[in-house]
Every structure is written in C-alpha cells, then in structure tokens.
mmCIF file with all atom_site columns, C-alpha atoms in Angstrom:
data_model
loop_
_atom_site.group_PDB
_atom_site.id
_atom_site.type_symbol
_atom_site.label_atom_id
_atom_site.label_alt_id
_atom_site.label_comp_id
_atom_site.label_asym_id
_atom_site.label_entity_id
_atom_site.label_seq_id
_atom_site.pdbx_PDB_ins_code
_atom_site.Cartn_x
_atom_site.Cartn_y
_atom_site.Cartn_z
_atom_site.occupancy
_atom_site.B_iso_or_equiv
_atom_site.pdbx_formal_charge
_atom_site.auth_seq_id
_atom_site.auth_comp_id
_atom_site.auth_asym_id
_atom_site.auth_atom_id
_atom_site.pdbx_PDB_model_num
ATOM 1   C CA . MET A 1 1   ? 0.029   0.032  0.055   1.00 0.00 ? 1   MET A CA 1
ATOM 2   C CA . ILE A 1 2   ? 1.102   3.586  -0.747  1.00 0.00 ? 2   ILE A CA 1
ATOM 3   C CA . SER A 1 3   ? 1.710   5.636  2.386   1.00 0.00 ? 3   SER A CA 1
ATOM 4   C CA . ILE A 1 4   ? 3.272   8.899  3.444   1.00 0.00 ? 4   ILE A CA 1
ATOM 5   C CA . ASP A 1 5   ? 6.470   8.964  5.388   1.00 0.00 ? 5   ASP A CA 1
ATOM 6   C CA . PRO A 1 6   ? 6.440   10.980 8.642   1.00 0.00 ? 6   PRO A CA 1
ATOM 7   C CA . TYR A 1 7   ? 7.894   14.497 8.423   1.00 0.00 ? 7   TYR A CA 1
ATOM 8   C CA . PRO A 1 8   ? 11.302  14.949 10.215  1.00 0.00 ? 8   PRO A CA 1
ATOM 9   C CA . GLN A 1 9   ? 11.190  17.304 13.229  1.00 0.00 ? 9   GLN A CA 1
ATOM 10  C CA . GLU A 1 10  ? 13.625  19.587 11.407  1.00 0.00 ? 10  GLU A CA 1
ATOM 11  C CA . ILE A 1 11  ? 11.163  20.196 8.618   1.00 0.00 ? 11  ILE A CA 1
ATOM 12  C CA . LEU A 1 12  ? 8.310   20.669 10.911  1.00 0.00 ? 12  LEU A CA 1
ATOM 13  C CA . GLU A 1 13  ? 10.262  23.363 12.864  1.00 0.00 ? 13  GLU A CA 1
ATOM 14  C CA . LYS A 1 14  ? 11.149  25.158 9.663   1.00 0.00 ? 14  LYS A CA 1
ATOM 15  C CA . ALA A 1 15  ? 7.544   25.020 8.606   1.00 0.00 ? 15  ALA A CA 1
ATOM 16  C CA . LYS A 1 16  ? 6.341   26.516 11.856  1.00 0.00 ? 16  LYS A CA 1
ATOM 17  C CA . SER A 1 17  ? 8.843   29.433 11.353  1.00 0.00 ? 17  SER A CA 1
ATOM 18  C CA . ILE A 1 18  ? 7.475   30.145 7.879   1.00 0.00 ? 18  ILE A CA 1
ATOM 19  C CA . GLN A 1 19  ? 3.915   29.744 9.013   1.00 0.00 ? 19  GLN A CA 1
ATOM 20  C CA . SER A 1 20  ? 4.439   32.377 11.667  1.00 0.00 ? 20  SER A CA 1
ATOM 21  C CA . SER A 1 21  ? 5.609   34.935 9.039   1.00 0.00 ? 21  SER A CA 1
ATOM 22  C CA . ILE A 1 22  ? 3.178   34.273 6.220   1.00 0.00 ? 22  ILE A CA 1
ATOM 23  C CA . SER A 1 23  ? -0.504  35.003 6.352   1.00 0.00 ? 23  SER A CA 1
ATOM 24  C CA . LEU A 1 24  ? -2.112  31.789 4.876   1.00 0.00 ? 24  LEU A CA 1
ATOM 25  C CA . PRO A 1 25  ? -5.918  31.615 4.257   1.00 0.00 ? 25  PRO A CA 1
ATOM 26  C CA . PRO A 1 26  ? -7.737  29.302 6.715   1.00 0.00 ? 26  PRO A CA 1
ATOM 27  C CA . CYS A 1 27  ? -8.435  26.685 4.036   1.00 0.00 ? 27  CYS A CA 1
ATOM 28  C CA . LEU A 1 28  ? -4.654  26.288 3.490   1.00 0.00 ? 28  LEU A CA 1
ATOM 29  C CA . ASP A 1 29  ? -3.300  27.166 6.962   1.00 0.00 ? 29  ASP A CA 1
ATOM 30  C CA . SER A 1 30  ? -1.604  23.947 8.004   1.00 0.00 ? 30  SER A CA 1
ATOM 31  C CA . ILE A 1 31  ? 1.930   23.249 8.994   1.00 0.00 ? 31  ILE A CA 1
ATOM 32  C CA . PHE A 1 32  ? 1.909   20.200 6.717   1.00 0.00 ? 32  PHE A CA 1
ATOM 33  C CA . PHE A 1 33  ? 0.994   22.466 3.679   1.00 0.00 ? 33  PHE A CA 1
ATOM 34  C CA . ILE A 1 34  ? 4.329   24.141 4.244   1.00 0.00 ? 34  ILE A CA 1
ATOM 35  C CA . SER A 1 35  ? 6.171   20.923 5.253   1.00 0.00 ? 35  SER A CA 1
ATOM 36  C CA . ARG A 1 36  ? 5.249   19.298 1.927   1.00 0.00 ? 36  ARG A CA 1
ATOM 37  C CA . MET A 1 37  ? 6.996   22.063 0.098   1.00 0.00 ? 37  MET A CA 1
ATOM 38  C CA . LEU A 1 38  ? 10.011  22.070 2.369   1.00 0.00 ? 38  LEU A CA 1
ATOM 39  C CA . ARG A 1 39  ? 10.484  18.264 1.888   1.00 0.00 ? 39  ARG A CA 1
ATOM 40  C CA . ALA A 1 40  ? 10.480  18.851 -1.883  1.00 0.00 ? 40  ALA A CA 1
ATOM 41  C CA . ASN A 1 41  ? 12.725  21.934 -1.643  1.00 0.00 ? 41  ASN A CA 1
ATOM 42  C CA . ASP A 1 42  ? 14.861  22.518 1.386   1.00 0.00 ? 42  ASP A CA 1
ATOM 43  C CA . ASP A 1 43  ? 15.575  26.158 0.466   1.00 0.00 ? 43  ASP A CA 1
ATOM 44  C CA . GLU A 1 44  ? 13.378  28.212 2.855   1.00 0.00 ? 44  GLU A CA 1
ATOM 45  C CA . SER A 1 45  ? 13.641  31.359 0.847   1.00 0.00 ? 45  SER A CA 1
ATOM 46  C CA . GLU A 1 46  ? 12.496  29.472 -2.309  1.00 0.00 ? 46  GLU A CA 1
ATOM 47  C CA . VAL A 1 47  ? 9.562   27.950 -0.411  1.00 0.00 ? 47  VAL A CA 1
ATOM 48  C CA . ARG A 1 48  ? 8.495   31.343 0.697   1.00 0.00 ? 48  ARG A CA 1
ATOM 49  C CA . ARG A 1 49  ? 8.659   32.687 -2.815  1.00 0.00 ? 49  ARG A CA 1
ATOM 50  C CA . MET A 1 50  ? 6.589   29.824 -4.083  1.00 0.00 ? 50  MET A CA 1
ATOM 51  C CA . ILE A 1 51  ? 3.925   30.261 -1.390  1.00 0.00 ? 51  ILE A CA 1
ATOM 52  C CA . ASN A 1 52  ? 3.649   33.959 -2.162  1.00 0.00 ? 52  ASN A CA 1
ATOM 53  C CA . HIS A 1 53  ? 3.399   33.055 -5.899  1.00 0.00 ? 53  HIS A CA 1
ATOM 54  C CA . ILE A 1 54  ? 0.594   30.646 -5.161  1.00 0.00 ? 54  ILE A CA 1
ATOM 55  C CA . LEU A 1 55  ? -1.277  33.233 -3.065  1.00 0.00 ? 55  LEU A CA 1
ATOM 56  C CA . LEU A 1 56  ? -0.825  35.886 -5.767  1.00 0.00 ? 56  LEU A CA 1
ATOM 57  C CA . HIS A 1 57  ? -2.096  33.582 -8.426  1.00 0.00 ? 57  HIS A CA 1
ATOM 58  C CA . ARG A 1 58  ? -5.287  32.453 -6.489  1.00 0.00 ? 58  ARG A CA 1
ATOM 59  C CA . SER A 1 59  ? -6.034  36.133 -5.843  1.00 0.00 ? 59  SER A CA 1
ATOM 60  C CA . LEU A 1 60  ? -5.458  37.460 -9.394  1.00 0.00 ? 60  LEU A CA 1
ATOM 61  C CA . ILE A 1 61  ? -7.346  34.615 -11.110 1.00 0.00 ? 61  ILE A CA 1
ATOM 62  C CA . GLY A 1 62  ? -10.125 34.920 -8.619  1.00 0.00 ? 62  GLY A CA 1
ATOM 63  C CA . TYR A 1 63  ? -10.582 31.552 -7.023  1.00 0.00 ? 63  TYR A CA 1
ATOM 64  C CA . SER A 1 64  ? -9.230  32.461 -3.615  1.00 0.00 ? 64  SER A CA 1
ATOM 65  C CA . GLU A 1 65  ? -12.692 33.261 -2.129  1.00 0.00 ? 65  GLU A CA 1
ATOM 66  C CA . GLU A 1 66  ? -14.682 30.645 -4.228  1.00 0.00 ? 66  GLU A CA 1
ATOM 67  C CA . LYS A 1 67  ? -16.075 27.515 -3.020  1.00 0.00 ? 67  LYS A CA 1
ATOM 68  C CA . GLU A 1 68  ? -14.865 24.266 -4.611  1.00 0.00 ? 68  GLU A CA 1
ATOM 69  C CA . THR A 1 69  ? -17.982 23.782 -6.700  1.00 0.00 ? 69  THR A CA 1
ATOM 70  C CA . ALA A 1 70  ? -17.746 27.285 -8.060  1.00 0.00 ? 70  ALA A CA 1
ATOM 71  C CA . ILE A 1 71  ? -14.133 26.722 -9.212  1.00 0.00 ? 71  ILE A CA 1
ATOM 72  C CA . TYR A 1 72  ? -15.355 23.703 -11.142 1.00 0.00 ? 72  TYR A CA 1
ATOM 73  C CA . ASP A 1 73  ? -18.678 24.984 -12.508 1.00 0.00 ? 73  ASP A CA 1
ATOM 74  C CA . SER A 1 74  ? -18.120 28.746 -12.882 1.00 0.00 ? 74  SER A CA 1
ATOM 75  C CA . LEU A 1 75  ? -14.415 29.524 -13.343 1.00 0.00 ? 75  LEU A CA 1
ATOM 76  C CA . PHE A 1 76  ? -13.044 26.718 -15.445 1.00 0.00 ? 76  PHE A CA 1
ATOM 77  C CA . PRO A 1 77  ? -15.984 24.540 -16.590 1.00 0.00 ? 77  PRO A CA 1
ATOM 78  C CA . HIS A 1 78  ? -14.761 24.389 -20.211 1.00 0.00 ? 78  HIS A CA 1
ATOM 79  C CA . VAL A 1 79  ? -11.445 22.836 -18.941 1.00 0.00 ? 79  VAL A CA 1
ATOM 80  C CA . TYR A 1 80  ? -12.586 20.497 -16.113 1.00 0.00 ? 80  TYR A CA 1
ATOM 81  C CA . HIS A 1 81  ? -15.421 19.017 -18.066 1.00 0.00 ? 81  HIS A CA 1
ATOM 82  C CA . ARG A 1 82  ? -13.369 18.400 -21.169 1.00 0.00 ? 82  ARG A CA 1
ATOM 83  C CA . PHE A 1 83  ? -10.661 16.636 -19.089 1.00 0.00 ? 83  PHE A CA 1
ATOM 84  C CA . SER A 1 84  ? -12.962 14.569 -16.919 1.00 0.00 ? 84  SER A CA 1
ATOM 85  C CA . VAL A 1 85  ? -11.378 15.563 -13.640 1.00 0.00 ? 85  VAL A CA 1
ATOM 86  C CA . SER A 1 86  ? -12.860 14.042 -10.428 1.00 0.00 ? 86  SER A CA 1
ATOM 87  C CA . LYS A 1 87  ? -14.204 16.524 -8.011  1.00 0.00 ? 87  LYS A CA 1
ATOM 88  C CA . LEU A 1 88  ? -12.203 16.664 -4.877  1.00 0.00 ? 88  LEU A CA 1
ATOM 89  C CA . GLU A 1 89  ? -14.413 18.251 -2.151  1.00 0.00 ? 89  GLU A CA 1
ATOM 90  C CA . ASP A 1 90  ? -15.449 14.628 -1.327  1.00 0.00 ? 90  ASP A CA 1
ATOM 91  C CA . SER A 1 91  ? -12.174 12.994 -2.407  1.00 0.00 ? 91  SER A CA 1
ATOM 92  C CA . PRO A 1 92  ? -11.924 9.181  -1.835  1.00 0.00 ? 92  PRO A CA 1
ATOM 93  C CA . GLN A 1 93  ? -9.219  8.115  0.565   1.00 0.00 ? 93  GLN A CA 1
ATOM 94  C CA . SER A 1 94  ? -6.871  5.201  0.847   1.00 0.00 ? 94  SER A CA 1
ATOM 95  C CA . GLY A 1 95  ? -5.397  5.143  4.376   1.00 0.00 ? 95  GLY A CA 1
ATOM 96  C CA . ASN A 1 96  ? -3.873  8.632  4.875   1.00 0.00 ? 96  ASN A CA 1
ATOM 97  C CA . LEU A 1 97  ? -3.930  9.470  1.175   1.00 0.00 ? 97  LEU A CA 1
ATOM 98  C CA . HIS A 1 98  ? -6.421  11.302 -0.908  1.00 0.00 ? 98  HIS A CA 1
ATOM 99  C CA . VAL A 1 99  ? -6.962  9.847  -4.377  1.00 0.00 ? 99  VAL A CA 1
ATOM 100 C CA . PHE A 1 100 ? -7.275  12.153 -7.386  1.00 0.00 ? 100 PHE A CA 1
ATOM 101 C CA . VAL A 1 101 ? -8.549  10.671 -10.736 1.00 0.00 ? 101 VAL A CA 1
ATOM 102 C CA . GLN A 1 102 ? -8.262  12.210 -14.234 1.00 0.00 ? 102 GLN A CA 1
ATOM 103 C CA . ARG A 1 103 ? -9.873  10.214 -16.988 1.00 0.00 ? 103 ARG A CA 1
ATOM 104 C CA . MET A 1 104 ? -8.219  10.814 -20.402 1.00 0.00 ? 104 MET A CA 1
ATOM 105 C CA . LYS A 1 105 ? -10.193 8.400  -22.495 1.00 0.00 ? 105 LYS A CA 1
ATOM 106 C CA . ASP A 1 106 ? -11.823 10.177 -25.443 1.00 0.00 ? 106 ASP A CA 1
ATOM 107 C CA . VAL A 1 107 ? -9.985  13.409 -24.619 1.00 0.00 ? 107 VAL A CA 1
ATOM 108 C CA . HIS A 1 108 ? -8.588  14.996 -27.719 1.00 0.00 ? 108 HIS A CA 1
ATOM 109 C CA . LEU A 1 109 ? -6.023  17.539 -26.788 1.00 0.00 ? 109 LEU A CA 1
ATOM 110 C CA . ARG A 1 110 ? -5.623  18.943 -30.231 1.00 0.00 ? 110 ARG A CA 1
ATOM 111 C CA . ASP A 1 111 ? -9.359  19.813 -30.310 1.00 0.00 ? 111 ASP A CA 1
ATOM 112 C CA . ILE A 1 112 ? -9.203  21.337 -26.844 1.00 0.00 ? 112 ILE A CA 1
ATOM 113 C CA . LEU A 1 113 ? -6.228  23.493 -27.596 1.00 0.00 ? 113 LEU A CA 1
ATOM 114 C CA . SER A 1 114 ? -7.817  24.791 -30.732 1.00 0.00 ? 114 SER A CA 1
ATOM 115 C CA . THR A 1 115 ? -10.695 26.285 -28.686 1.00 0.00 ? 115 THR A CA 1
ATOM 116 C CA . THR A 1 116 ? -9.129  26.830 -25.324 1.00 0.00 ? 116 THR A CA 1
ATOM 117 C CA . PRO A 1 117 ? -5.974  28.863 -24.686 1.00 0.00 ? 117 PRO A CA 1
ATOM 118 C CA . ALA A 1 118 ? -3.115  26.853 -22.996 1.00 0.00 ? 118 ALA A CA 1
ATOM 119 C CA . SER A 1 119 ? -2.978  29.631 -20.401 1.00 0.00 ? 119 SER A CA 1
ATOM 120 C CA . GLN A 1 120 ? -6.489  28.766 -19.250 1.00 0.00 ? 120 GLN A CA 1
ATOM 121 C CA . VAL A 1 121 ? -5.646  25.155 -19.040 1.00 0.00 ? 121 VAL A CA 1
ATOM 122 C CA . LEU A 1 122 ? -2.611  25.956 -16.892 1.00 0.00 ? 122 LEU A CA 1
ATOM 123 C CA . HIS A 1 123 ? -4.699  28.345 -14.687 1.00 0.00 ? 123 HIS A CA 1
ATOM 124 C CA . ALA A 1 124 ? -7.276  25.592 -14.228 1.00 0.00 ? 124 ALA A CA 1
ATOM 125 C CA . TYR A 1 125 ? -4.704  23.056 -13.100 1.00 0.00 ? 125 TYR A CA 1
ATOM 126 C CA . MET A 1 126 ? -3.237  25.531 -10.677 1.00 0.00 ? 126 MET A CA 1
ATOM 127 C CA . ALA A 1 127 ? -6.688  26.083 -9.278  1.00 0.00 ? 127 ALA A CA 1
ATOM 128 C CA . LEU A 1 128 ? -7.249  22.309 -9.130  1.00 0.00 ? 128 LEU A CA 1
ATOM 129 C CA . GLN A 1 129 ? -4.254  22.067 -6.724  1.00 0.00 ? 129 GLN A CA 1
ATOM 130 C CA . GLU A 1 130 ? -6.017  24.745 -4.648  1.00 0.00 ? 130 GLU A CA 1
ATOM 131 C CA . ILE A 1 131 ? -9.032  22.400 -4.246  1.00 0.00 ? 131 ILE A CA 1
ATOM 132 C CA . PHE A 1 132 ? -6.709  19.433 -3.618  1.00 0.00 ? 132 PHE A CA 1
ATOM 133 C CA . GLY A 1 133 ? -4.807  21.486 -1.049  1.00 0.00 ? 133 GLY A CA 1
ATOM 134 C CA . ARG A 1 134 ? -7.989  22.532 0.722   1.00 0.00 ? 134 ARG A CA 1
ATOM 135 C CA . THR A 1 135 ? -9.112  18.859 0.928   1.00 0.00 ? 135 THR A CA 1
ATOM 136 C CA . ILE A 1 136 ? -5.819  17.717 2.332   1.00 0.00 ? 136 ILE A CA 1
ATOM 137 C CA . VAL A 1 137 ? -5.675  20.482 4.885   1.00 0.00 ? 137 VAL A CA 1
ATOM 138 C CA . SER A 1 138 ? -9.234  19.772 5.920   1.00 0.00 ? 138 SER A CA 1
ATOM 139 C CA . THR A 1 139 ? -8.283  16.124 6.557   1.00 0.00 ? 139 THR A CA 1
ATOM 140 C CA . GLU A 1 140 ? -5.041  17.094 8.306   1.00 0.00 ? 140 GLU A CA 1
ATOM 141 C CA . LYS A 1 141 ? -7.036  19.347 10.619  1.00 0.00 ? 141 LYS A CA 1
ATOM 142 C CA . LYS A 1 142 ? -9.274  16.459 11.536  1.00 0.00 ? 142 LYS A CA 1
ATOM 143 C CA . THR A 1 143 ? -6.253  14.341 12.579  1.00 0.00 ? 143 THR A CA 1
ATOM 144 C CA . GLY A 1 144 ? -5.881  5.859  -19.711 1.00 0.00 ? 144 GLY A CA 1
ATOM 145 C CA . LEU A 1 145 ? -3.888  8.198  -21.945 1.00 0.00 ? 145 LEU A CA 1
ATOM 146 C CA . ASN A 1 146 ? -3.845  8.432  -25.701 1.00 0.00 ? 146 ASN A CA 1
ATOM 147 C CA . LEU A 1 147 ? -0.089  8.113  -25.825 1.00 0.00 ? 147 LEU A CA 1
ATOM 148 C CA . THR A 1 148 ? 0.361   8.759  -29.489 1.00 0.00 ? 148 THR A CA 1
ATOM 149 C CA . GLU A 1 149 ? -0.571  12.409 -28.846 1.00 0.00 ? 149 GLU A CA 1
ATOM 150 C CA . PHE A 1 150 ? 2.684   12.792 -26.820 1.00 0.00 ? 150 PHE A CA 1
ATOM 151 C CA . LEU A 1 151 ? 5.209   10.933 -28.927 1.00 0.00 ? 151 LEU A CA 1
ATOM 152 C CA . ASN A 1 152 ? 6.464   14.188 -30.518 1.00 0.00 ? 152 ASN A CA 1
ATOM 153 C CA . PRO A 1 153 ? 8.257   16.188 -27.829 1.00 0.00 ? 153 PRO A CA 1
ATOM 154 C CA . LEU A 1 154 ? 7.884   19.387 -29.858 1.00 0.00 ? 154 LEU A CA 1
ATOM 155 C CA . SER A 1 155 ? 4.148   18.999 -30.480 1.00 0.00 ? 155 SER A CA 1
ATOM 156 C CA . PRO A 1 156 ? 1.745   21.425 -28.644 1.00 0.00 ? 156 PRO A CA 1
ATOM 157 C CA . ASN A 1 157 ? 0.198   18.521 -26.706 1.00 0.00 ? 157 ASN A CA 1
ATOM 158 C CA . CYS A 1 158 ? 3.540   17.390 -25.334 1.00 0.00 ? 158 CYS A CA 1
ATOM 159 C CA . LYS A 1 159 ? 4.631   20.951 -24.511 1.00 0.00 ? 159 LYS A CA 1
ATOM 160 C CA . LEU A 1 160 ? 1.361   21.556 -22.591 1.00 0.00 ? 160 LEU A CA 1
ATOM 161 C CA . ALA A 1 161 ? 1.755   18.278 -20.731 1.00 0.00 ? 161 ALA A CA 1
ATOM 162 C CA . LYS A 1 162 ? 5.324   19.322 -19.747 1.00 0.00 ? 162 LYS A CA 1
ATOM 163 C CA . MET A 1 163 ? 4.144   22.632 -18.553 1.00 0.00 ? 163 MET A CA 1
ATOM 164 C CA . ILE A 1 164 ? 1.397   21.036 -16.389 1.00 0.00 ? 164 ILE A CA 1
ATOM 165 C CA . VAL A 1 165 ? 3.607   18.446 -14.863 1.00 0.00 ? 165 VAL A CA 1
ATOM 166 C CA . GLY A 1 166 ? 6.362   20.960 -14.404 1.00 0.00 ? 166 GLY A CA 1
ATOM 167 C CA . LEU A 1 167 ? 3.973   23.229 -12.615 1.00 0.00 ? 167 LEU A CA 1
ATOM 168 C CA . TRP A 1 168 ? 2.808   20.448 -10.324 1.00 0.00 ? 168 TRP A CA 1
ATOM 169 C CA . SER A 1 169 ? 6.306   19.198 -9.770  1.00 0.00 ? 169 SER A CA 1
ATOM 170 C CA . GLU A 1 170 ? 7.692   22.557 -8.808  1.00 0.00 ? 170 GLU A CA 1
ATOM 171 C CA . TYR A 1 171 ? 4.934   23.826 -6.584  1.00 0.00 ? 171 TYR A CA 1
ATOM 172 C CA . PHE A 1 172 ? 3.053   20.678 -5.333  1.00 0.00 ? 172 PHE A CA 1
ATOM 173 C CA . SER A 1 173 ? 5.576   17.875 -5.513  1.00 0.00 ? 173 SER A CA 1
ATOM 174 C CA . GLU A 1 174 ? 4.893   16.557 -2.127  1.00 0.00 ? 174 GLU A CA 1
ATOM 175 C CA . THR A 1 175 ? 1.076   16.051 -2.939  1.00 0.00 ? 175 THR A CA 1
ATOM 176 C CA . LEU A 1 176 ? 2.184   13.639 -5.565  1.00 0.00 ? 176 LEU A CA 1
ATOM 177 C CA . VAL A 1 177 ? 3.111   10.171 -4.221  1.00 0.00 ? 177 VAL A CA 1
ATOM 178 C CA . ARG A 1 178 ? 2.491   7.951  -7.091  1.00 0.00 ? 178 ARG A CA 1
ATOM 179 C CA . ILE A 1 179 ? 1.008   8.147  -10.636 1.00 0.00 ? 179 ILE A CA 1
ATOM 180 C CA . LEU A 1 180 ? -0.665  4.940  -11.487 1.00 0.00 ? 180 LEU A CA 1
ATOM 181 C CA . ILE A 1 181 ? -1.257  4.242  -15.159 1.00 0.00 ? 181 ILE A CA 1
ATOM 182 C CA . ILE A 1 182 ? -3.543  1.419  -16.052 1.00 0.00 ? 182 ILE A CA 1
ATOM 183 C CA . ASN A 1 183 ? -3.883  -0.557 -19.299 1.00 0.00 ? 183 ASN A CA 1
ATOM 184 C CA . SER A 1 184 ? -1.512  1.707  -21.158 1.00 0.00 ? 184 SER A CA 1
ATOM 185 C CA . PRO A 1 185 ? -0.989  0.695  -24.858 1.00 0.00 ? 185 PRO A CA 1
ATOM 186 C CA . GLY A 1 186 ? 2.411   -0.059 -26.308 1.00 0.00 ? 186 GLY A CA 1
ATOM 187 C CA . ILE A 1 187 ? 5.658   -1.587 -24.931 1.00 0.00 ? 187 ILE A CA 1
ATOM 188 C CA . ILE A 1 188 ? 7.686   -0.386 -21.992 1.00 0.00 ? 188 ILE A CA 1
ATOM 189 C CA . SER A 1 189 ? 10.358  1.157  -24.182 1.00 0.00 ? 189 SER A CA 1
ATOM 190 C CA . ILE A 1 190 ? 7.797   3.532  -25.690 1.00 0.00 ? 190 ILE A CA 1
ATOM 191 C CA . MET A 1 191 ? 6.576   4.364  -22.219 1.00 0.00 ? 191 MET A CA 1
ATOM 192 C CA . TRP A 1 192 ? 9.976   5.431  -21.220 1.00 0.00 ? 192 TRP A CA 1
ATOM 193 C CA . GLN A 1 193 ? 10.385  7.513  -24.334 1.00 0.00 ? 193 GLN A CA 1
ATOM 194 C CA . ILE A 1 194 ? 7.157   9.399  -23.435 1.00 0.00 ? 194 ILE A CA 1
ATOM 195 C CA . THR A 1 195 ? 8.128   9.688  -19.785 1.00 0.00 ? 195 THR A CA 1
ATOM 196 C CA . ARG A 1 196 ? 11.453  11.101 -20.689 1.00 0.00 ? 196 ARG A CA 1
ATOM 197 C CA . HIS A 1 197 ? 9.959   13.851 -22.728 1.00 0.00 ? 197 HIS A CA 1
ATOM 198 C CA . ILE A 1 198 ? 7.033   14.744 -20.479 1.00 0.00 ? 198 ILE A CA 1
ATOM 199 C CA . VAL A 1 199 ? 8.284   14.648 -16.911 1.00 0.00 ? 199 VAL A CA 1
ATOM 200 C CA . ASP A 1 200 ? 11.304  15.381 -14.902 1.00 0.00 ? 200 ASP A CA 1
ATOM 201 C CA . ALA A 1 201 ? 13.422  12.558 -13.382 1.00 0.00 ? 201 ALA A CA 1
ATOM 202 C CA . ARG A 1 202 ? 11.931  12.850 -9.963  1.00 0.00 ? 202 ARG A CA 1
ATOM 203 C CA . THR A 1 203 ? 8.371   12.666 -11.195 1.00 0.00 ? 203 THR A CA 1
ATOM 204 C CA . ALA A 1 204 ? 9.361   9.849  -13.600 1.00 0.00 ? 204 ALA A CA 1
ATOM 205 C CA . ASN A 1 205 ? 10.448  7.714  -10.673 1.00 0.00 ? 205 ASN A CA 1
ATOM 206 C CA . ARG A 1 206 ? 6.890   8.025  -9.276  1.00 0.00 ? 206 ARG A CA 1
ATOM 207 C CA . LEU A 1 207 ? 5.258   6.537  -12.327 1.00 0.00 ? 207 LEU A CA 1
ATOM 208 C CA . VAL A 1 208 ? 3.934   3.016  -11.983 1.00 0.00 ? 208 VAL A CA 1
ATOM 209 C CA . PHE A 1 209 ? 2.464   1.095  -14.951 1.00 0.00 ? 209 PHE A CA 1
ATOM 210 C CA . LEU A 1 210 ? -0.248  -1.449 -14.138 1.00 0.00 ? 210 LEU A CA 1
ATOM 211 C CA . SER A 1 211 ? -1.683  -3.981 -16.508 1.00 0.00 ? 211 SER A CA 1
ATOM 212 C CA . ASN A 1 212 ? -5.054  -4.255 -14.899 1.00 0.00 ? 212 ASN A CA 1
ATOM 213 C CA . VAL A 1 213 ? -7.344  -2.576 -12.404 1.00 0.00 ? 213 VAL A CA 1
ATOM 214 C CA . GLN A 1 214 ? -6.940  -5.474 -9.858  1.00 0.00 ? 214 GLN A CA 1
ATOM 215 C CA . GLN A 1 215 ? -3.403  -4.428 -9.403  1.00 0.00 ? 215 GLN A CA 1
ATOM 216 C CA . LEU A 1 216 ? -4.643  -1.170 -7.721  1.00 0.00 ? 216 LEU A CA 1
ATOM 217 C CA . LYS A 1 217 ? -5.123  -3.325 -4.613  1.00 0.00 ? 217 LYS A CA 1
ATOM 218 C CA . GLU A 1 218 ? -1.356  -3.437 -4.242  1.00 0.00 ? 218 GLU A CA 1
ATOM 219 C CA . TYR A 1 219 ? -1.288  0.344  -3.867  1.00 0.00 ? 219 TYR A CA 1
ATOM 220 C CA . LEU A 1 220 ? -4.737  1.505  -2.656  1.00 0.00 ? 220 LEU A CA 1
ATOM 221 C CA . GLU A 1 221 ? -7.247  0.126  -0.209  1.00 0.00 ? 221 GLU A CA 1
ATOM 222 C CA . PRO A 1 222 ? -10.005 -1.916 -1.866  1.00 0.00 ? 222 PRO A CA 1
ATOM 223 C CA . SER A 1 223 ? -12.654 0.321  -0.306  1.00 0.00 ? 223 SER A CA 1
ATOM 224 C CA . VAL A 1 224 ? -11.625 3.304  -2.343  1.00 0.00 ? 224 VAL A CA 1
ATOM 225 C CA . ARG A 1 225 ? -14.222 4.341  -4.952  1.00 0.00 ? 225 ARG A CA 1
ATOM 226 C CA . CYS A 1 226 ? -13.162 6.850  -7.615  1.00 0.00 ? 226 CYS A CA 1
#
C-alpha cells in the first residue's frame, strides 16, 4: 500500500517558522501544507517565494474566495469538463492518502487546444491544486492516456503536458506520491520515451504502470471508490 513517510522534526520546525511569518488563508493554513514544500525543496527562501506566488495567483485569477464547486462549475468548466477531472471536495481516501482521478479516454487535446488557450488550461490546473490542497488540509485538521498524442516532444500537446507536470512538480511535488497508469497501450520502451519527454526525473520515478485494475489493490485500499 502507498503511504506517506512521517515528516522529520527539522522540517516541521522550519514550517512553523514560515507559518508564523506568512498569512495563509484558513483553508490552506496547515503546517503540513508548508512541510510538503520543504520536503521537496529545502531552500526556505524559495519555499516562501513559491507560497507567495501561489497566493498571488489565487487572488489574481479569482478563486481564492470561491467554494470548490464554483471553481469547477463557474471559473473553469470548459477545462474540467473536457478533461473529466474528479471533484475533490469529497475525495476518496486510501489510508492517509487522498486519491485524485483524471480520465483521459476520449480526450482529444488537439481539439481542446484549438478552442481553449493553453494559459486557461494551466490556470485551471493551478486552481485544481487549490482544491486538492484544501481537501488535504481539511483532513489534516481532523487528525488511460492516448499516448500517440505525446510521442512528438515538440508537439503542442507534449509541451502543454510538460508545463502542467512541471507546474505540479515545482509547486506541489509533495502532494504527488505515485502516478498509477492502467492498461496503457504499447511496450515499455515507448513508455519510457514518453516519460522522458514529459516529466522530470523525480516525477518519472513516481510513475507506476499497471496492466489491470486489480493491481490497484497493491497500492490502494480496496474500499476506495473513484
């Protein structure tokens, strides 16, 4: 089963120091919100910069005061509905993990990018992490891809994927424990070619390829419903 390692005391102390000097909104105000960033990037000044960047983005784009349903249905419906992203306000859990699902079957990125600016897609995914972050903090306070689209590393689809994964990797790395890919077509060598072009080395090491849904039981509790 996938689980989260405990935070070292040193990271928790650094997180407390940052928390005392940065005004976080109540929905994100958790020592673990900061600790996740510190575990991914031990540079305190860089973590402060990243947090300020996140707070600025949520304010400028206009989702800082919105409820989760409004972010889905009002701000970015044309993005979330096209990408079949699971709603996170009632996220399924496996042990101490929240499970996020994005269904890519029948998603045609070329068509989406022809009608939706890439900037809006990136803004939507940034806001999606806001919802995910709120869900995680709320819990803490209580305690198939069409791969041919990505084979060309210079294609718009691949560039967009790299930007999304890069954004998540830089700002939200510690919310990402494993990426489980089920029933992916092609052979392993092709998978690695795609992985090499789309994600950084750290994220690539978190990719797990599964041949069937039953293998999810090795990573998630059977009671999880996505």
